[in-house]
C-alpha atoms as one frame of an Amber mdcrd trajectory, in Angstrom:
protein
 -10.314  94.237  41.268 -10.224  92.956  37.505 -12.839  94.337  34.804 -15.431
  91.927  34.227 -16.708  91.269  30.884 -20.246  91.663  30.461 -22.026  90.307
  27.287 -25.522  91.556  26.655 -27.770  90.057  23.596 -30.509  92.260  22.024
 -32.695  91.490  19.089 -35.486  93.610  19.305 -36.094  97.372  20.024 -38.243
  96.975  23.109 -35.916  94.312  24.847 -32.995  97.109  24.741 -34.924  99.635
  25.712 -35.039  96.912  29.235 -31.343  97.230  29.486 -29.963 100.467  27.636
 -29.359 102.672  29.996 -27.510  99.811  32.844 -25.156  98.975  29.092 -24.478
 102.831  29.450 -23.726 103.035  33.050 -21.780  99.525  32.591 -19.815 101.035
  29.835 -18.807 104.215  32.132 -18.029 101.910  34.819 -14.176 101.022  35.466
 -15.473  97.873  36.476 -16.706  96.812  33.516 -16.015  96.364  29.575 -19.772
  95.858  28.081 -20.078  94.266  24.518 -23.371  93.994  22.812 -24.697  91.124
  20.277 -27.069  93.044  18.070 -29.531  90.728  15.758 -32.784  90.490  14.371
 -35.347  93.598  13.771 -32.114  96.043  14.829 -30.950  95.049  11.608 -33.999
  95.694   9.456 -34.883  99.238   7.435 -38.636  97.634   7.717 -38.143  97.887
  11.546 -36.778 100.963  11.725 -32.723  99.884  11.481 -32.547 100.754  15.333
 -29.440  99.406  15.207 -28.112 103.083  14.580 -29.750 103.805  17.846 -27.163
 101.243  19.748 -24.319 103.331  17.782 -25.673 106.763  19.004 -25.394 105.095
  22.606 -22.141 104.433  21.710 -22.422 100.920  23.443 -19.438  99.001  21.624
 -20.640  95.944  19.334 -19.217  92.875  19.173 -21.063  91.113  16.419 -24.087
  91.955  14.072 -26.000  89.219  13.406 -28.610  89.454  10.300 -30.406  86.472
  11.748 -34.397  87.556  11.004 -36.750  85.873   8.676 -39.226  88.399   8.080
 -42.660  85.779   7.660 -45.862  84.882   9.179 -44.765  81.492   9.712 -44.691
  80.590  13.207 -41.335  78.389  12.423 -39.746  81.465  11.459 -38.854  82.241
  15.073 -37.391  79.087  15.458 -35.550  79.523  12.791 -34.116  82.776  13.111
 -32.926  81.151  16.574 -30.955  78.481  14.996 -29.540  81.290  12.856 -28.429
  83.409  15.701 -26.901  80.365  17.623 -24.939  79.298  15.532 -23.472  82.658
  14.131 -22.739  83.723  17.586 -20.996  81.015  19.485 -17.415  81.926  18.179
 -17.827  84.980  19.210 -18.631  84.204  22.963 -15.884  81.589  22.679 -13.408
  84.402  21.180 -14.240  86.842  23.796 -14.549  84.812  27.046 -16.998  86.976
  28.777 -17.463  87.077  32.874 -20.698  86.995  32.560 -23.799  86.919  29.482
 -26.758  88.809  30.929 -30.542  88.782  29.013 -33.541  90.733  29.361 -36.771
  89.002  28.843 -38.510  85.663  26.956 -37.641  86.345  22.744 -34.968  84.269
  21.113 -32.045  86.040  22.215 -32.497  85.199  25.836 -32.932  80.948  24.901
 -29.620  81.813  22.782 -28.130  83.196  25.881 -29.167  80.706  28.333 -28.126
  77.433  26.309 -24.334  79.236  25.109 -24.052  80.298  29.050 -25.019  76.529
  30.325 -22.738  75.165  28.104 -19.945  76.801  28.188 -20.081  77.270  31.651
 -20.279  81.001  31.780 -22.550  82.688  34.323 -25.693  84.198  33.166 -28.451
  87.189  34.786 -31.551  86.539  33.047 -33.886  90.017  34.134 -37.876  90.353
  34.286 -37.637  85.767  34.976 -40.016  84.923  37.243 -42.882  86.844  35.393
 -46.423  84.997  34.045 -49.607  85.500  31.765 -52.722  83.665  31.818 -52.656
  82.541  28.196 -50.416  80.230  28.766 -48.406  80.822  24.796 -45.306  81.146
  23.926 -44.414  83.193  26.506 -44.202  81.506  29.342 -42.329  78.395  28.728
 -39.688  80.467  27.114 -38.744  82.369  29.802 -39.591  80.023  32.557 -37.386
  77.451  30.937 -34.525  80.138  30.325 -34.960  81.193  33.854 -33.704  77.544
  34.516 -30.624  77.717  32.287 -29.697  81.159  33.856 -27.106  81.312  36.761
 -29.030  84.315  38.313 -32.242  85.959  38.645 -32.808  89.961  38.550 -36.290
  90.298  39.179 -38.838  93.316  38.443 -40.811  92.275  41.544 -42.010  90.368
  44.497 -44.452  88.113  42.939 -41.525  86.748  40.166 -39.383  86.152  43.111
 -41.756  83.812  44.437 -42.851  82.169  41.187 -39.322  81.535  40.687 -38.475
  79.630  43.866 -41.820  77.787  43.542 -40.268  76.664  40.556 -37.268  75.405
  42.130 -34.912  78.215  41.753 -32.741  78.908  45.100 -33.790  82.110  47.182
 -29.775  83.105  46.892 -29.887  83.273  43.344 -32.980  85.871  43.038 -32.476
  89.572  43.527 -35.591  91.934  43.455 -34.093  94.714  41.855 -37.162  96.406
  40.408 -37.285  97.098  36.315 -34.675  98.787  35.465 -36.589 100.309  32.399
 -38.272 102.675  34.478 -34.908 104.251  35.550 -34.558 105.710  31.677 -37.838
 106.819  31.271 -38.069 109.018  34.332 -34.221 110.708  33.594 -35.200 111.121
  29.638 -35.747 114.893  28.787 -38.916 116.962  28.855 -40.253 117.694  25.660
 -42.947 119.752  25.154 -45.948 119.046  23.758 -45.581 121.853  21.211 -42.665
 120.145  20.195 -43.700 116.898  20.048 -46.766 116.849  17.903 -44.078 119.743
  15.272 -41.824 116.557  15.437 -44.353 113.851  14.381 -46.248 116.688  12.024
 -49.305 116.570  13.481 -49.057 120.623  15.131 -52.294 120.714  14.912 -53.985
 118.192  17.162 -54.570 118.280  20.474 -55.448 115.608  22.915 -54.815 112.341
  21.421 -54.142 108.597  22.370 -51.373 106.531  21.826 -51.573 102.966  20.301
 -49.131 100.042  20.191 -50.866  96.875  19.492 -48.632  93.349  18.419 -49.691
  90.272  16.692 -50.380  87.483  19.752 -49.151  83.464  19.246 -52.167  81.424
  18.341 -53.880  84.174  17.214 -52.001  85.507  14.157 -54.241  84.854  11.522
 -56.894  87.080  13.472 -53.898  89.562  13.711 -55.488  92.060  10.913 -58.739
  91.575  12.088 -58.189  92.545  15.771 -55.694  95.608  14.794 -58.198  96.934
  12.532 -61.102  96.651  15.188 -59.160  98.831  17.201 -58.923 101.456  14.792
 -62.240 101.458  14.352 -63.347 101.828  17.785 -61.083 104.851  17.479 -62.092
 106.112  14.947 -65.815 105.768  15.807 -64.923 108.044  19.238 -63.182 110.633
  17.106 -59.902 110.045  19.041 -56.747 110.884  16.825 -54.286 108.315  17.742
 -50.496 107.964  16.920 -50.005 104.428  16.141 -46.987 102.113  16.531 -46.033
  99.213  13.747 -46.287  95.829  15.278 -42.673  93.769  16.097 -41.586  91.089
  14.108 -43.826  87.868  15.564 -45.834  86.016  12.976 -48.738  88.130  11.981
 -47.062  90.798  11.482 -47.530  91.351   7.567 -51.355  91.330   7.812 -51.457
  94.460  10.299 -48.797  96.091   8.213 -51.140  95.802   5.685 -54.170  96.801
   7.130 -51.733  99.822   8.199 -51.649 100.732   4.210 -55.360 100.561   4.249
 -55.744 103.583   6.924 -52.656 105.338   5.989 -54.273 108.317   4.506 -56.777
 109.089   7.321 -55.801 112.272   8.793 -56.823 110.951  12.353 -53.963 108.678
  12.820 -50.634 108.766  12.549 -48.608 105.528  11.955 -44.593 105.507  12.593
 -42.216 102.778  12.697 -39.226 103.746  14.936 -39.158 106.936  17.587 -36.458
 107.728  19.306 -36.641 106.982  23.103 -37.033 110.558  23.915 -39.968 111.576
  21.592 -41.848 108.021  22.567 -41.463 109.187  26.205 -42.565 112.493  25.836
 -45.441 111.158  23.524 -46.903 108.856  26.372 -46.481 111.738  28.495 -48.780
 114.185  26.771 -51.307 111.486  25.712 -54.975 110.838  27.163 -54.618 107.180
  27.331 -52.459 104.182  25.887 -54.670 101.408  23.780 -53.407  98.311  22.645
 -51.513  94.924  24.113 -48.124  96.435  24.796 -46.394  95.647  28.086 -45.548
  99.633  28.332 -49.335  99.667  29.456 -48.409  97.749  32.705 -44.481  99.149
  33.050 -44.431 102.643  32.102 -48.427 104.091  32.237 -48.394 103.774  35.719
 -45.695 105.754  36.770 -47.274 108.276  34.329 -50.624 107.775  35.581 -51.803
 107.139  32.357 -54.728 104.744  31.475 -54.359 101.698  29.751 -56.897  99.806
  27.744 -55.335  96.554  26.948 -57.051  94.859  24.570 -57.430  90.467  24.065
 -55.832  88.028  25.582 -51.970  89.489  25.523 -50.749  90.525  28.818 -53.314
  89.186  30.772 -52.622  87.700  34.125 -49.277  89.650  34.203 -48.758  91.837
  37.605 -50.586  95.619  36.925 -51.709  98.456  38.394 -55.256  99.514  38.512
 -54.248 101.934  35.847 -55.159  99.345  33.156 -58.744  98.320  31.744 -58.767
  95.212  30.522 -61.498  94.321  27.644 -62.003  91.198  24.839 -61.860  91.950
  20.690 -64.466  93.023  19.632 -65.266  97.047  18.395 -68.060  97.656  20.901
 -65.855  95.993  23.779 -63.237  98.197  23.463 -65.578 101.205  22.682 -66.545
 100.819  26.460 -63.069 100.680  27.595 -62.152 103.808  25.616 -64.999 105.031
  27.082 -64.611 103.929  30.941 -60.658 105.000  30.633 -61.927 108.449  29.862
 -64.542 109.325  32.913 -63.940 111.490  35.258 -64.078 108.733  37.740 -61.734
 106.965  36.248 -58.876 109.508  35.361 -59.579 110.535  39.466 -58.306 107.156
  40.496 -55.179 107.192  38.026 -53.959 109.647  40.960 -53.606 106.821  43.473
 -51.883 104.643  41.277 -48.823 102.509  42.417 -46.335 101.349  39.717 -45.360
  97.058  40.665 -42.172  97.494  38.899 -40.804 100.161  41.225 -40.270 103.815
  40.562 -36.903 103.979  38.496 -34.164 103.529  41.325 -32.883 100.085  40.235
 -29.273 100.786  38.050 -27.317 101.442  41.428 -28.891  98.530  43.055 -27.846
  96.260  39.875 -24.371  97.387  38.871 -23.553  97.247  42.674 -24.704  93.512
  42.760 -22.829  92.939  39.478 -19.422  94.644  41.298 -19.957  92.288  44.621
 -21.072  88.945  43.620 -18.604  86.072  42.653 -20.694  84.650  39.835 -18.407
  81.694  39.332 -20.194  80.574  42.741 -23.325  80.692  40.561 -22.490  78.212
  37.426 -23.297  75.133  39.026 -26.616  74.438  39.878 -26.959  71.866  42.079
 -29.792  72.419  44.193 -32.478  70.144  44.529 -35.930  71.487  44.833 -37.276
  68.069  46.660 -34.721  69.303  49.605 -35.392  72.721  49.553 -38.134  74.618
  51.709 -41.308  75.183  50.472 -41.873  72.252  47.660 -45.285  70.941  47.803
 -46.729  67.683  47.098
């Protein structure tokens, strides 16, 4: 059997976190050469530059693509797009890839899906199939890349079934699970000693962790919402290490409400951690608080409480792990408050993690090594003939 060339894109910390560890095992495989296209916040000291993070993988780069426009301007997305399109298509073009593969609904994955579609190359777009009630950005982004894609590698039962109610053909979707979850239960104990010496904070104790990003449609409230947070915290006495929002407009006001609380000895803001201390982090914490997606993912296999708060992440699939509350300081008072009874940290026990409990590399690479994705390009189905469209 020939290698097959895989292409990955990543743009963002949190989307290669998604797909790190399957670019590892893919580049140990002697089925596969892996090549990544590394853009956006990698590329940025204000982000961290966690584009040294890909080298100490030692995935192999193809292209790095300084594509971001750092703004609150919602076109700036848009634009950063266009950047990263056209920088990038030579490259594909050059290296004739088997197959592109995508995690997610940012910029890299429309990139993906529109190069794949039109140069005919098959495409895996992961975590498709996936919805939130508010409707934003979101949501047509990666149901219309789920449309461009070739294949579907699904986190979970209830995306497989959004997806073929959308049309998509039952033979194209594979529920493989997230395979996230497979690096975060193989990364290394660290002590909890050790982790609060390594984020100089030795002597705290219990503490929360916080991870909180500006939401589309809301970005001028952005500030507002971050600091109420803080506040709440602060008003429960709860010393809380607290992540920098990504790159999505809004962004600049939380950074600087950031400044504002910078001193206070009861939080602690960082930018970038490696994998291995963020792990270890969630798993010596009381209780996530925030809007991050780790709340639904990785809490429950920790069973950790979550208290998400607004209107990001809502309707997505989650385990009873998370408390959902509105802005608001004395709202999410009672939700710092409810995730810490006794009651409630009783139930975390029976907990059931959605997204499947970190078994889901095997099942993937051994897809990618059996399946004739040229069989895949064309997409010719039509969902009036298929089983299961409704008037």
């Amino acid at each position: 059997m020939s290698i097959k060339k895989v292409l990955g894109f990543t743009g963002i910390r949190s989307d290669y976190d998604l797909l790190s560890l399957l670019y590892k095992k893919l580049n140990e495989s002697k089925d596969f050469e892996i090549k990544l296209i590394v853009s956006g916040a990698h590329l940025s000291e204000t982000y961290g530059y966690t584009f040294n993070d890909i080298v100490q993988d030692g995935i192999p780069v193809i292209a790095k693509i300084e594509n971001l426009i750092d703004s609150n301007s919602r076109a700036s997305r848009i634009k950063s797009l266009s950047i990263l399109l056209q920088d990038c298509i030579h490259t594909i073009v050059e290296y004739k890839p088997d197959i592109i593969i995508y995690a997610g609904d940012r910029e890299e994955v429309v990139v993906g899906g529109l190069i794949g579609t039109y140069l005919r190359i098959p495409t895996i777009h992961f975590f498709g199939g996936d919805h939130a009630l508010d409707g934003n950005i979101d949501n047509p982004i990666r149901h219309a890349v789920s449309k461009l894609s070739s294949l579907h590698f699904v986190s979970n039962q209830e995306s497989k079934k959004r997806l073929i109610r959308s049309g998509e053909h039952e033979r194209r979707i594979f529920n493989v699970g997230s395979p996230a979850l497979d690096k975060f239960i193989s990364t290394k104990y660290i002590s909890k000693k050790d982790v609060l010496n390594s984020l100089d904070r030795p002597y705290w104790d219990n503490y929360a962790v916080m991870i909180y990003h500006p939401f589309a449609g809301e970005e001028n409230e952005a500030g507002k919402h971050f600091e109420e947070i803080l506040i709440a915290l602060e008003k429960k006495s709860i010393k809380t290490f607290v992540s920098y929002p990504n790159i999505d407009a809004g962004n600049k006001i939380i950074i600087k409400i950031i400044d504002k609380y910078s001193s206070k000895d009861n939080f602690k803001f960082y930018k970038n951690l490696s994998r291995e201390l963020f792990v270890n982090l969630l798993r010596n914490c009381m209780f996530m608080i925030g809007n991050s997606s780790a709340g639904l993912y990785e809490a429950p296999l920790l069973k950790l409480g979550a208290v998400n708060v607004g209107n990001r992440q809502k309707g997505r699939l989650c385990a009873a792990n998370v408390i959902f509350v509105e802005q608001g300081i004395n709202n999410i008072i009672k939700g710092i408050e409810k995730v810490m009874t006794r009651e409630f940290q009783i139930s975390l026990s029976k907990v059931e993690c959605p997204y499947g409990y970190g078994v889901s590399i095997d099942k993937i690479i051994n897809l990618m090594r059996s399946l004739d994705f040229e069989s895949y390009v064309s997409k010719s189905e039509d969902p009036l003939l298929m089983e299961g469209y409704y008037e």
